[in-house]
Amino acid sequence: MENQLQDFNLGFLIAREISERQDYGRLIEVLERWDSVNDLLRPIFIDLIESFGFYPYLNDEKISNLNLSAKYRNEFHKSNILIGGDERIRFHSEQKRAEEIISKKQNVILSAPTSFGKSLLIEEFISRKIYKNIIIIQPTLALIDETRKKLRKYTDYNIVVNTKQELDESNIFILTSERVLELLPKISEIKIDFFVIDEFYKISNSKSDERVSQLNIAFYKIMQINSPQLLLLTPNIDDISSDFLDKYNIKFITTDYSLVNQNITHIEYSGDDSDKKDRLFDLLRTISEQTIVYVRSPKRAEELALEYISNIAKTDDRLPIIRWIDENVSKEWNLKAILNHGVGIHNGQFPRHIVNSQLDYFNQGKLNIIFATTSLIEGINTAAKNIVIFDMKKSNKKLSYFDFNNIKGRAGRMMQHYSGHIFYFDAPPIKTSEKVDVPIIEQRNNLQSEVLINLEREDVKDNLKEKYNTIKSSISEELWTIFRENYYDVESQKRLYNYLIQKPNLLNELSWNSSSPSYDTLLQTMKAISHGLDNASNKSYKHVTLIAYKISKDNIKNVIDSEVQYRSEKVRDKGLHEVYNEVIFDVFKFMRTEAKFKIPKKLSVLQSIVNYILKDKIADYSLFIAKLENEGIGGLKSILLDYGVPSTAIKKIRTNLDSVEIIDYIKSNLDSLNFTDYEREIIERL
């Protein structure tokens, strides 16, 4: 195309065809080759750029060539967001259309591609300071921290990312749905003006997300309080319940508009997995730009990364994270070798600072390739020009068309890459229409019981009224309230209640309130959860107890070393290096899923029912839960974990920070806190 754009006649034909066919993709190709465009043709293409609504791509040179009315339209598309000095970001035409609708106080669901720039709309309305209290629900802590970093410049707001923080007159809550429910008593005392849910598709039962109940309940409860204005953001959906739209007066906007081209290439192979890997590695060696390789599982990501680096040279730049891994995880960890070759692994089960640091290194060009799992789908922003879809699976299941679309949407990024390249090996899913169900509205017969009992009676549909009434009549009013506020499956809670009342002696053992219960006490507590709440008859709770106990007491390196010693004595046919890597994987997975989520939730349920039976608030597991969730860190310092700071760095801070601004304190005392280079680089990015 470069030669054609240099020739006036051929370039003019391209411009005419783009105009006649409204060929957005081809115009982006011209922008990508702007230096080759004949000077006499530039005004013509600039008019096309403006008429197509590509305002973010109008720089000073291009604007100077616009006529007066086009210059006015360019001004009209300017955002309130400053990008340096007095320069303001410009919306593209579809962003502007959505912004105008939201400005009229209309509730909106916006379905748009990853490269659309949906998060810019959130920032736009925060920058205007027209809302006093704003809630933004994000599905992951990584997305919470990313959003916090974008919004921290709006100093008129108190940004709340943690349930321990105090509220101010004007607040931006950036929380998971679980944390919204934890903070609900405080939130219910103030007026929420603007309510945003990112990745809104996760409210659907069809997505099989384990936190779907919490998101449904959080949405319902917030809308009950004072009906704030809604902005619900999602990629790639075609339809949503009309009852939902009508109930909350929501306008559904769906668009495929994007300022990024996506070029798709099929990589053929023999069908043999070994040949498939060879083709992948050959491809990666030919790509100079940064690339994300999507694979079906964390184990697969590590396996492929190790095979790939066996044939490439180490990088000269030894990343600061390497030394941190040696000192705080293990010198045996495979990730060390992988990073030393300029390659990373995006695995959501790793500690968040490790995931974040790899993404930062990738965006800075220090890593060129990342092997990524389904955690990629959660919407973390990267500067990847290329996406390779190596496996057309998500774990052992075939990728849905929705997930396939979401993954390939990571290729390219507006204002960084005009084009993204997608390479795939296996046949992609067949295109299907994507409809999002909203359980709290549709209320099918399989509606989760914890969602059902949190509905007000008048909102329960006829098909579920009998079930609702049966649950309510089977327990006392006080227990009904406890069950509702636990946000947990009702039958499991009833089973736990019946299990406990049959074991009065056990209740005494469960009436503890220490931050450091004895191992035997914790063992009995986890047994009650396993047998009563989970209805498990095996002894798997013993190993869960042991790991949880160690995590609450010790640093992660010692936990890993201890578990390696235990397994090495039992398994003689594996080398120490292999055992270490298995243990590291399992410990990090346990910390992510069990220690930070499942066990704390179950302990809270157990505590509430123990205290109900005993008619006194004797049991209080909150101090232990805080230690388990936060790797032994208590108080407000635990907020730093949400900011992506390693626990190893936080434990070096001896000062009580309850009454000071944490980040300011740390940054002003960097030289005296004995941080490693890696810990320091993370803190400097806060």
XYZ file of N, CA, C and O in Angstrom, residues 336-444:
436
model
N 11.953 -17.932 37.405
C 13.242 -17.223 37.343
C 13.885 -17.384 35.971
O 14.266 -16.408 35.309
N 14.043 -18.627 35.554
C 14.689 -18.909 34.274
C 13.881 -18.325 33.120
O 14.442 -17.791 32.158
N 12.574 -18.411 33.236
C 11.701 -17.898 32.174
C 11.874 -16.387 32.031
O 12.058 -15.865 30.924
N 11.848 -15.677 33.152
C 12.012 -14.220 33.118
C 13.392 -13.822 32.607
O 13.544 -12.806 31.919
N 14.396 -14.604 32.947
C 15.765 -14.303 32.504
C 15.934 -14.396 30.991
O 16.947 -13.953 30.444
N 14.935 -14.968 30.319
C 14.974 -15.067 28.854
C 14.008 -14.073 28.194
O 13.689 -14.208 27.010
N 13.560 -13.093 28.955
C 12.671 -12.082 28.380
C 11.265 -12.569 28.123
O 10.550 -12.044 27.263
N 10.839 -13.586 28.879
C 9.516 -14.197 28.721
C 8.811 -14.161 30.070
O 9.455 -14.196 31.119
N 7.479 -14.071 30.041
C 6.713 -14.060 31.284
C 5.559 -15.043 31.241
O 5.238 -15.623 30.197
N 4.926 -15.229 32.404
C 3.727 -16.072 32.516
C 2.649 -15.272 33.229
O 2.856 -14.821 34.362
N 1.495 -15.101 32.581
C 0.370 -14.407 33.222
C -0.561 -15.458 33.802
O -1.377 -16.054 33.108
N -0.416 -15.696 35.084
C -1.204 -16.700 35.795
C -1.860 -16.015 36.973
O -1.174 -15.549 37.888
N -3.177 -15.946 36.981
C -3.901 -15.243 38.027
C -3.716 -15.819 39.412
O -4.111 -15.204 40.399
N -3.107 -17.017 39.499
C -2.898 -17.630 40.808
C -1.607 -17.155 41.475
O -1.406 -17.383 42.666
N -0.737 -16.508 40.728
C 0.471 -15.949 41.332
C 0.106 -14.765 42.227
O -0.918 -14.120 42.014
N 0.942 -14.432 43.219
C 0.731 -13.188 43.969
C 0.594 -12.020 42.995
O 1.283 -11.949 41.971
N -0.283 -11.104 43.325
C -0.651 -10.066 42.366
C 0.522 -9.195 41.959
O 0.615 -8.746 40.823
N 1.443 -8.930 42.883
C 2.574 -8.076 42.509
C 3.438 -8.748 41.451
O 4.041 -8.076 40.607
N 3.492 -10.098 41.451
C 4.275 -10.810 40.441
C 3.593 -10.701 39.076
O 4.251 -10.471 38.050
N 2.280 -10.838 39.064
C 1.528 -10.677 37.812
C 1.665 -9.240 37.304
O 1.957 -9.004 36.127
N 1.448 -8.273 38.205
C 1.523 -6.861 37.813
C 2.904 -6.488 37.295
O 3.031 -5.756 36.309
N 3.935 -6.964 37.979
C 5.297 -6.613 37.578
C 5.613 -7.148 36.187
O 6.243 -6.466 35.370
N 5.162 -8.362 35.906
C 5.392 -8.913 34.565
C 4.688 -8.082 33.498
O 5.246 -7.831 32.421
N 3.472 -7.637 33.794
C 2.756 -6.790 32.834
C 3.476 -5.455 32.648
O 3.559 -4.938 31.526
N 4.000 -4.909 33.736
C 4.762 -3.652 33.635
C 6.018 -3.853 32.789
O 6.341 -3.030 31.929
N 6.741 -4.944 33.048
C 7.942 -5.233 32.260
C 7.575 -5.419 30.779
O 8.306 -4.987 29.889
N 6.457 -6.073 30.543
C 5.990 -6.305 29.171
C 5.680 -4.973 28.486
O 6.113 -4.719 27.356
N 4.942 -4.119 29.176
C 4.583 -2.816 28.601
C 5.810 -1.922 28.399
O 5.808 -1.048 27.534
N 6.844 -2.154 29.213
C 8.085 -1.381 29.085
C 9.038 -1.987 28.052
O 10.091 -1.413 27.765
N 8.682 -3.142 27.496
C 9.539 -3.789 26.512
C 10.618 -4.670 27.104
O 11.487 -5.171 26.380
N 10.594 -4.897 28.417
C 11.606 -5.743 29.053
C 11.271 -7.231 28.923
O 12.141 -8.089 29.075
N 10.011 -7.536 28.697
C 9.584 -8.885 28.330
C 8.937 -8.772 26.959
O 8.147 -7.850 26.712
N 9.228 -9.717 26.090
C 8.693 -9.636 24.733
C 7.524 -10.579 24.509
O 6.705 -10.375 23.622
N 7.464 -11.626 25.331
C 6.418 -12.645 25.176
C 5.852 -12.978 26.542
O 6.599 -13.105 27.515
N 4.535 -13.108 26.613
C 3.889 -13.608 27.830
C 2.988 -14.775 27.447
O 2.161 -14.666 26.531
N 3.179 -15.899 28.127
C 2.266 -17.029 27.997
C 1.152 -16.807 29.031
O 1.427 -16.705 30.232
N -0.075 -16.710 28.547
C -1.177 -16.264 29.408
C -2.298 -17.286 29.468
O -2.565 -18.007 28.498
N -2.965 -17.327 30.607
C -4.098 -18.223 30.820
C -5.398 -17.417 30.744
O -5.414 -16.288 30.280
N -6.472 -18.004 31.244
C -7.777 -17.346 31.189
C -7.809 -16.038 31.972
O -8.712 -15.229 31.780
N -6.835 -15.822 32.853
C -6.785 -14.552 33.582
C -6.627 -13.379 32.623
O -6.964 -12.243 32.952
N -6.133 -13.653 31.415
C -6.021 -12.616 30.388
C -7.384 -12.034 30.037
O -7.523 -10.854 29.716
N -8.434 -12.871 30.092
C -9.773 -12.454 29.677
C -10.333 -11.372 30.597
O -11.246 -10.637 30.235
N -9.785 -11.259 31.811
C -10.328 -10.316 32.787
C -10.121 -8.858 32.412
O -10.552 -7.962 33.114
N -9.435 -8.585 31.339
C -9.397 -7.208 30.858
C -8.213 -6.386 31.310
O -8.286 -5.171 31.310
N -7.114 -7.027 31.700
C -5.923 -6.261 32.050
C -5.375 -5.601 30.790
O -5.228 -6.237 29.748
N -5.063 -4.330 30.872
C -4.565 -3.609 29.702
C -3.088 -3.900 29.471
O -2.276 -3.794 30.378
N -2.765 -4.261 28.248
C -1.379 -4.482 27.866
C -1.117 -3.785 26.533
O -2.042 -3.373 25.843
N 0.157 -3.697 26.207
C 0.547 -3.073 24.939
C 0.833 -4.142 23.889
O 1.730 -3.999 23.074
N 0.082 -5.239 23.887
C 0.358 -6.354 22.978
C -0.154 -6.048 21.577
O -1.344 -5.795 21.389
N 0.741 -6.100 20.609
C 0.332 -5.950 19.215
C -0.178 -7.282 18.666
O -1.027 -7.326 17.781
N 0.336 -8.374 19.239
C 0.011 -9.701 18.717
C -0.576 -10.602 19.797
O -0.102 -10.619 20.929
N -1.589 -11.360 19.392
C -2.158 -12.409 20.242
C -2.068 -13.722 19.480
O -2.522 -13.816 18.325
N -1.486 -14.726 20.116
C -1.467 -16.066 19.539
C -2.394 -16.939 20.374
O -2.183 -17.096 21.586
N -3.425 -17.477 19.747
C -4.351 -18.369 20.458
C -3.900 -19.796 20.173
O -4.236 -20.385 19.140
N -3.089 -20.313 21.094
C -2.479 -21.629 20.894
C -3.482 -22.742 21.180
O -3.533 -23.746 20.469
N -4.252 -22.588 22.242
C -5.275 -23.578 22.596
C -6.651 -22.967 22.401
O -6.896 -21.844 22.843
N -7.537 -23.695 21.768
C -8.904 -23.208 21.614
C -9.761 -23.796 22.737
O -10.891 -24.216 22.549
N -9.159 -23.790 23.949
C -9.847 -24.333 25.119
C -9.662 -23.414 26.313
O -8.702 -22.638 26.384
N -10.564 -23.531 27.261
C -10.476 -22.866 28.553
C -10.507 -23.990 29.576
O -11.547 -24.591 29.805
N -9.350 -24.307 30.130
C -9.168 -25.530 30.909
C -9.432 -26.707 29.965
O -8.827 -26.788 28.908
N -10.385 -27.582 30.302
C -10.652 -28.741 29.433
C -11.865 -28.548 28.535
O -12.248 -29.463 27.802
N -12.474 -27.367 28.604
C -13.673 -27.099 27.793
C -13.315 -26.262 26.577
O -12.388 -25.451 26.613
N -14.074 -26.437 25.511
C -13.862 -25.628 24.322
C -14.177 -24.168 24.622
O -15.101 -23.865 25.375
N -13.388 -23.277 24.040
C -13.662 -21.849 24.200
C -15.022 -21.511 23.611
O -15.380 -21.986 22.534
N -15.758 -20.684 24.305
C -17.000 -20.153 23.725
C -16.640 -19.065 22.727
O -15.527 -18.508 22.754
N -17.576 -18.722 21.859
C -17.318 -17.640 20.899
C -17.090 -16.326 21.648
O -16.263 -15.504 21.246
N -17.797 -16.148 22.754
C -17.653 -14.935 23.573
C -16.214 -14.810 24.083
O -15.592 -13.751 23.962
N -15.691 -15.900 24.653
C -14.327 -15.859 25.190
C -13.294 -15.711 24.074
O -12.292 -15.007 24.231
N -13.533 -16.369 22.947
C -12.634 -16.243 21.799
C -12.555 -14.778 21.351
O -11.474 -14.234 21.122
N -13.693 -14.138 21.250
C -13.752 -12.722 20.873
C -13.012 -11.852 21.877
O -12.322 -10.895 21.528
N -13.197 -12.185 23.137
C -12.587 -11.408 24.215
C -11.062 -11.527 24.182
O -10.344 -10.548 24.403
N -10.571 -12.727 23.911
C -9.120 -12.943 23.860
C -8.510 -12.219 22.665
O -7.526 -11.486 22.800
N -9.096 -12.397 21.495
C -8.498 -11.756 20.322
C -8.631 -10.238 20.380
O -7.854 -9.508 19.758
N -9.572 -9.758 21.208
C -9.717 -8.311 21.382
C -8.544 -7.665 22.088
O -8.416 -6.436 22.113
N -7.643 -8.490 22.662
C -6.456 -7.950 23.328
C -5.359 -7.549 22.339
O -4.357 -6.963 22.731
N -5.546 -7.913 21.077
C -4.517 -7.591 20.073
C -4.669 -6.148 19.619
O -5.725 -5.747 19.132
N -3.617 -5.372 19.768
C -3.665 -3.963 19.388
C -4.274 -3.122 20.486
O -4.977 -3.621 21.368
N -4.000 -1.837 20.433
C -4.528 -0.940 21.460
C -4.606 0.469 20.891
O -3.631 0.959 20.319
N -5.776 1.079 21.044
C -5.979 2.410 20.493
C -4.904 3.385 20.982
O -4.552 3.383 22.151
N -4.394 4.174 20.057
C -3.356 5.186 20.291
C -1.969 4.576 20.512
O -1.015 5.287 20.751
N -1.855 3.232 20.441
C -0.541 2.597 20.525
C -0.245 1.764 19.289
O 0.848 1.803 18.750
N -1.233 0.975 18.859
C -1.076 0.151 17.660
C -2.293 0.373 16.768
O -3.425 0.186 17.195
N -2.058 0.737 15.536
C -3.175 0.869 14.599
C -3.774 -0.496 14.274
O -4.955 -0.622 14.002
N -2.922 -1.515 14.281
C -3.382 -2.863 13.944
C -2.895 -3.856 14.993
O -1.802 -3.725 15.528
N -3.742 -4.838 15.247
C -3.344 -5.972 16.066
C -3.378 -7.221 15.203
O -4.166 -7.318 14.252
N -2.518 -8.167 15.523
C -2.437 -9.399 14.735
C -2.828 -10.581 15.613
O -2.325 -10.740 16.729
N -3.740 -11.398 15.115
C -4.191 -12.595 15.832
C -3.769 -13.814 15.025
O -4.055 -13.908 13.817
N -3.104 -14.738 15.676
C -2.711 -16.001 15.054
C -3.412 -17.125 15.823
O -3.395 -17.138 17.052
N -4.024 -18.055 15.099
C -4.689 -19.162 15.791
C -4.361 -20.473 15.095
O -4.055 -20.513 13.898
N -4.407 -21.576 15.867
C -4.007 -22.885 15.364
C -5.200 -23.786 15.067
O -5.200 -24.504 14.077
N -6.177 -23.802 15.945
C -7.311 -24.720 15.805
C -8.568 -23.959 15.394
O -8.652 -22.737 15.558
N -9.529 -24.685 14.894
C -10.757 -24.062 14.393
C -11.425 -23.248 15.500
O -11.648 -23.756 16.605
N -11.750 -21.995 15.213
C -12.393 -21.160 16.233
C -13.843 -21.559 16.451
O -14.434 -22.249 15.612
N -14.433 -21.150 17.570
C -15.837 -21.468 17.836
C -16.747 -20.842 16.779
O -16.426 -19.804 16.195
N -17.868 -21.477 16.549
C -18.860 -20.933 15.617
C -19.505 -19.707 16.250
O -19.822 -19.705 17.450
N -19.698 -18.678 15.464
C -20.300 -17.432 15.957
C -21.715 -17.693 16.453
O -22.526 -18.338 15.786
N -21.987 -17.235 17.661
C -23.323 -17.371 18.256
C -23.768 -16.018 18.791
O -22.950 -15.149 19.078
N -25.062 -15.859 18.919
C -25.600 -14.637 19.518
C -25.412 -14.717 21.026
O -25.719 -15.739 21.650
N -24.896 -13.653 21.601
C -24.557 -13.659 23.030
C -25.589 -12.858 23.809
O -25.656 -11.640 23.722
N -26.415 -13.588 24.573
C -27.413 -12.921 25.419
C -27.035 -13.103 26.877
O -26.704 -14.204 27.312
N -27.086 -12.028 27.640
C -26.772 -12.068 29.059
C -28.068 -12.184 29.860
O -28.973 -11.356 29.716
N -28.146 -13.233 30.669
C -29.279 -13.347 31.587
C -28.922 -12.640 32.892
O -27.755 -12.592 33.281
N -29.916 -12.073 33.556
C -29.702 -11.404 34.836
C -30.539 -12.153 35.873
O -31.755 -11.964 35.970
N -29.906 -13.052 36.638
C -30.651 -13.953 37.537
C -31.636 -13.260 38.462
O -32.736 -13.775 38.684
N -31.273 -12.099 39.034
C -32.190 -11.455 39.989
C -33.473 -10.978 39.327
O -34.486 -10.769 40.000
N -33.452 -10.816 38.010
C -34.643 -10.389 37.278
C -35.372 -11.581 36.674
O -36.592 -11.719 36.814
N -34.631 -12.459 36.024
C -35.285 -13.571 35.332
C -35.780 -14.638 36.306
O -36.793 -15.293 36.047
N -35.055 -14.835 37.406
C -35.502 -15.712 38.500
C -35.989 -17.075 38.008
O -37.118 -17.497 38.258
N -35.098 -17.762 37.305
C -35.429 -19.112 36.871
C -35.427 -20.045 38.075
O -34.952 -19.697 39.147
